[in-house]
GROMACS .gro file of C-alpha atoms in nm:
model
  129
    1MET     CA    1   0.497   0.778  -0.408
    2ASP     CA    2   0.304   0.788  -0.699
    3VAL     CA    3   0.046   0.520  -0.704
    4LEU     CA    4  -0.183   0.372  -1.003
    5ILE     CA    5  -0.527   0.258  -0.895
    6PRO     CA    6  -0.699   0.090  -1.203
    7ILE     CA    7  -1.076   0.081  -1.110
    8ASP     CA    8  -1.352  -0.122  -1.300
    9GLY     CA    9  -1.688  -0.045  -1.074
   10THR     CA   10  -1.660  -0.376  -0.909
   11ASP     CA   11  -1.662  -0.388  -0.512
   12ALA     CA   12  -1.305  -0.515  -0.543
   13SER     CA   13  -1.180  -0.219  -0.705
   14LYS     CA   14  -1.405   0.010  -0.493
   15ARG     CA   15  -1.201  -0.157  -0.184
   16ALA     CA   16  -0.885  -0.089  -0.351
   17LEU     CA   17  -0.949   0.280  -0.427
   18ASP     CA   18  -1.046   0.308  -0.052
   19PHE     CA   19  -0.751   0.106   0.069
   20ALA     CA   20  -0.524   0.344  -0.159
   21ILE     CA   21  -0.654   0.645  -0.037
   22GLU     CA   22  -0.615   0.550   0.333
   23MET     CA   23  -0.240   0.424   0.233
   24ILE     CA   24  -0.174   0.772   0.064
   25GLY     CA   25  -0.319   0.969   0.357
   26GLY     CA   26  -0.096   0.813   0.598
   27MET     CA   27   0.247   0.790   0.371
   28GLY     CA   28   0.162   1.081   0.150
   29GLY     CA   29   0.222   1.084  -0.222
   30SER     CA   30  -0.019   1.113  -0.546
   31LEU     CA   31  -0.299   0.908  -0.673
   32HIS     CA   32  -0.393   0.819  -1.036
   33VAL     CA   33  -0.733   0.642  -1.082
   34VAL     CA   34  -0.797   0.487  -1.416
   35HIS     CA   35  -1.074   0.315  -1.543
   36TYR     CA   36  -0.988   0.097  -1.847
   37THR     CA   37  -1.286   0.050  -2.080
   38ASN     CA   38  -1.368  -0.048  -2.428
   39SER     CA   39  -1.636   0.220  -2.486
   40GLN     CA   40  -1.760   0.512  -2.287
   41THR     CA   41  -2.119   0.449  -2.157
   42ASP     CA   42  -2.318   0.550  -1.873
   43ALA     CA   43  -2.169   0.281  -1.664
   44THR     CA   44  -1.831   0.465  -1.730
   45THR     CA   45  -1.966   0.797  -1.594
   46ALA     CA   46  -2.109   0.598  -1.301
   47ILE     CA   47  -1.799   0.449  -1.203
   48LEU     CA   48  -1.599   0.777  -1.240
   49ASP     CA   49  -1.884   0.963  -1.042
   50ASP     CA   50  -1.821   0.674  -0.762
   51ALA     CA   51  -1.460   0.734  -0.782
   52ARG     CA   52  -1.457   1.091  -0.767
   53GLY     CA   53  -1.693   1.094  -0.444
   54ARG     CA   54  -1.464   0.842  -0.279
   55LEU     CA   55  -1.158   1.083  -0.348
   56GLU     CA   56  -1.331   1.377  -0.217
   57ALA     CA   57  -1.447   1.187   0.103
   58GLY     CA   58  -1.096   1.115   0.152
   59GLU     CA   59  -0.833   1.308   0.306
   60ILE     CA   60  -0.547   1.324   0.100
   61SER     CA   61  -0.334   1.629  -0.007
   62GLY     CA   62  -0.265   1.700  -0.363
   63GLU     CA   63  -0.526   1.676  -0.642
   64PRO     CA   64  -0.580   1.297  -0.760
   65GLU     CA   65  -0.598   1.219  -1.121
   66LEU     CA   66  -0.893   1.057  -1.254
   67SER     CA   67  -0.906   0.918  -1.618
   68THR     CA   68  -1.036   0.676  -1.851
   69ILE     CA   69  -0.813   0.447  -2.120
   70THR     CA   70  -1.004   0.283  -2.421
   71VAL     CA   71  -0.884  -0.055  -2.491
   72ASP     CA   72  -0.952  -0.194  -2.829
   73VAL     CA   73  -0.921  -0.560  -2.765
   74TRP     CA   74  -1.104  -0.635  -2.416
   75THR     CA   75  -0.956  -0.930  -2.233
   76ALA     CA   76  -0.824  -0.929  -1.905
   77ASP     CA   77  -0.452  -1.004  -2.014
   78ARG     CA   78  -0.494  -0.718  -2.245
   79VAL     CA   79  -0.602  -0.500  -1.984
   80GLY     CA   80  -0.340  -0.610  -1.761
   81GLU     CA   81  -0.097  -0.506  -2.050
   82GLU     CA   82  -0.234  -0.164  -2.085
   83ILE     CA   83  -0.202  -0.131  -1.689
   84LEU     CA   84   0.155  -0.209  -1.727
   85ASP     CA   85   0.188   0.021  -2.030
   86THR     CA   86   0.059   0.292  -1.788
   87VAL     CA   87   0.284   0.219  -1.510
   88GLU     CA   88   0.586   0.237  -1.756
   89ARG     CA   89   0.479   0.563  -1.920
   90GLY     CA   90   0.382   0.739  -1.591
   91GLY     CA   91   0.668   0.639  -1.392
   92PHE     CA   92   0.419   0.488  -1.125
   93ASP     CA   93   0.580   0.362  -0.789
   94HIS     CA   94   0.320   0.096  -0.695
   95VAL     CA   95  -0.015  -0.034  -0.832
   96VAL     CA   96  -0.308  -0.081  -0.601
   97MET     CA   97  -0.594  -0.292  -0.763
   98GLY     CA   98  -0.885  -0.526  -0.664
   99HIS     CA   99  -0.928  -0.868  -0.755
  100HIS     CA  100  -1.234  -1.062  -0.725
  101GLU     CA  101  -1.247  -1.484  -0.667
  102ASP     CA  102  -1.290  -1.602  -1.020
  103GLY     CA  103  -1.337  -1.987  -1.067
  104ILE     CA  104  -1.063  -2.189  -1.250
  105VAL     CA  105  -1.243  -2.168  -1.571
  106GLU     CA  106  -1.281  -1.820  -1.600
  107ARG     CA  107  -0.904  -1.742  -1.493
  108THR     CA  108  -0.807  -2.006  -1.772
  109VAL     CA  109  -1.016  -1.848  -2.062
  110PHE     CA  110  -1.014  -1.494  -1.961
  111GLY     CA  111  -0.710  -1.456  -1.748
  112SER     CA  112  -0.659  -1.187  -1.487
  113ALA     CA  113  -0.567  -0.846  -1.516
  114ALA     CA  114  -0.446  -0.841  -1.174
  115GLU     CA  115  -0.236  -1.169  -1.224
  116THR     CA  116  -0.057  -1.005  -1.547
  117VAL     CA  117   0.026  -0.674  -1.355
  118LEU     CA  118   0.170  -0.892  -1.048
  119ARG     CA  119   0.359  -1.166  -1.265
  120ALA     CA  120   0.524  -0.882  -1.452
  121GLU     CA  121   0.676  -0.745  -1.148
  122ALA     CA  122   0.728  -0.432  -1.286
  123VAL     CA  123   0.663  -0.242  -0.973
  124PRO     CA  124   0.514  -0.337  -0.619
  125VAL     CA  125   0.161  -0.414  -0.627
  126THR     CA  126  -0.097  -0.435  -0.362
  127ILE     CA  127  -0.378  -0.691  -0.443
  128VAL     CA  128  -0.715  -0.610  -0.254
  129PRO     CA  129  -0.940  -0.879  -0.247
   0.00000   0.00000   0.00000
């Protein structure tokens, strides 16, 4: 199984990464962790360092991939579309991603990357709250 884990540094994405590490540890496969950003900052470095630490602490075989993808137009729907593009280009079998509860106004105005990926039904998706 080839699994994509989009991360953004939130507690929900950290839980999703931890879940994916456990899932792959039990089932086998490969992990591809991607941070989508509109600019490389110190926060990007911190997010990737945290993910690297979690991957090193996990008991998984193989070498997980860790990368960033720059998104020009920064909306949740656009990030969701970028995730779907990554799934298609990479031939991923599964997506594991975090989701935090937003209010109806936030979802209506900004959308949700997780919702965009889930509704596309391109591959199985596990949403970790």
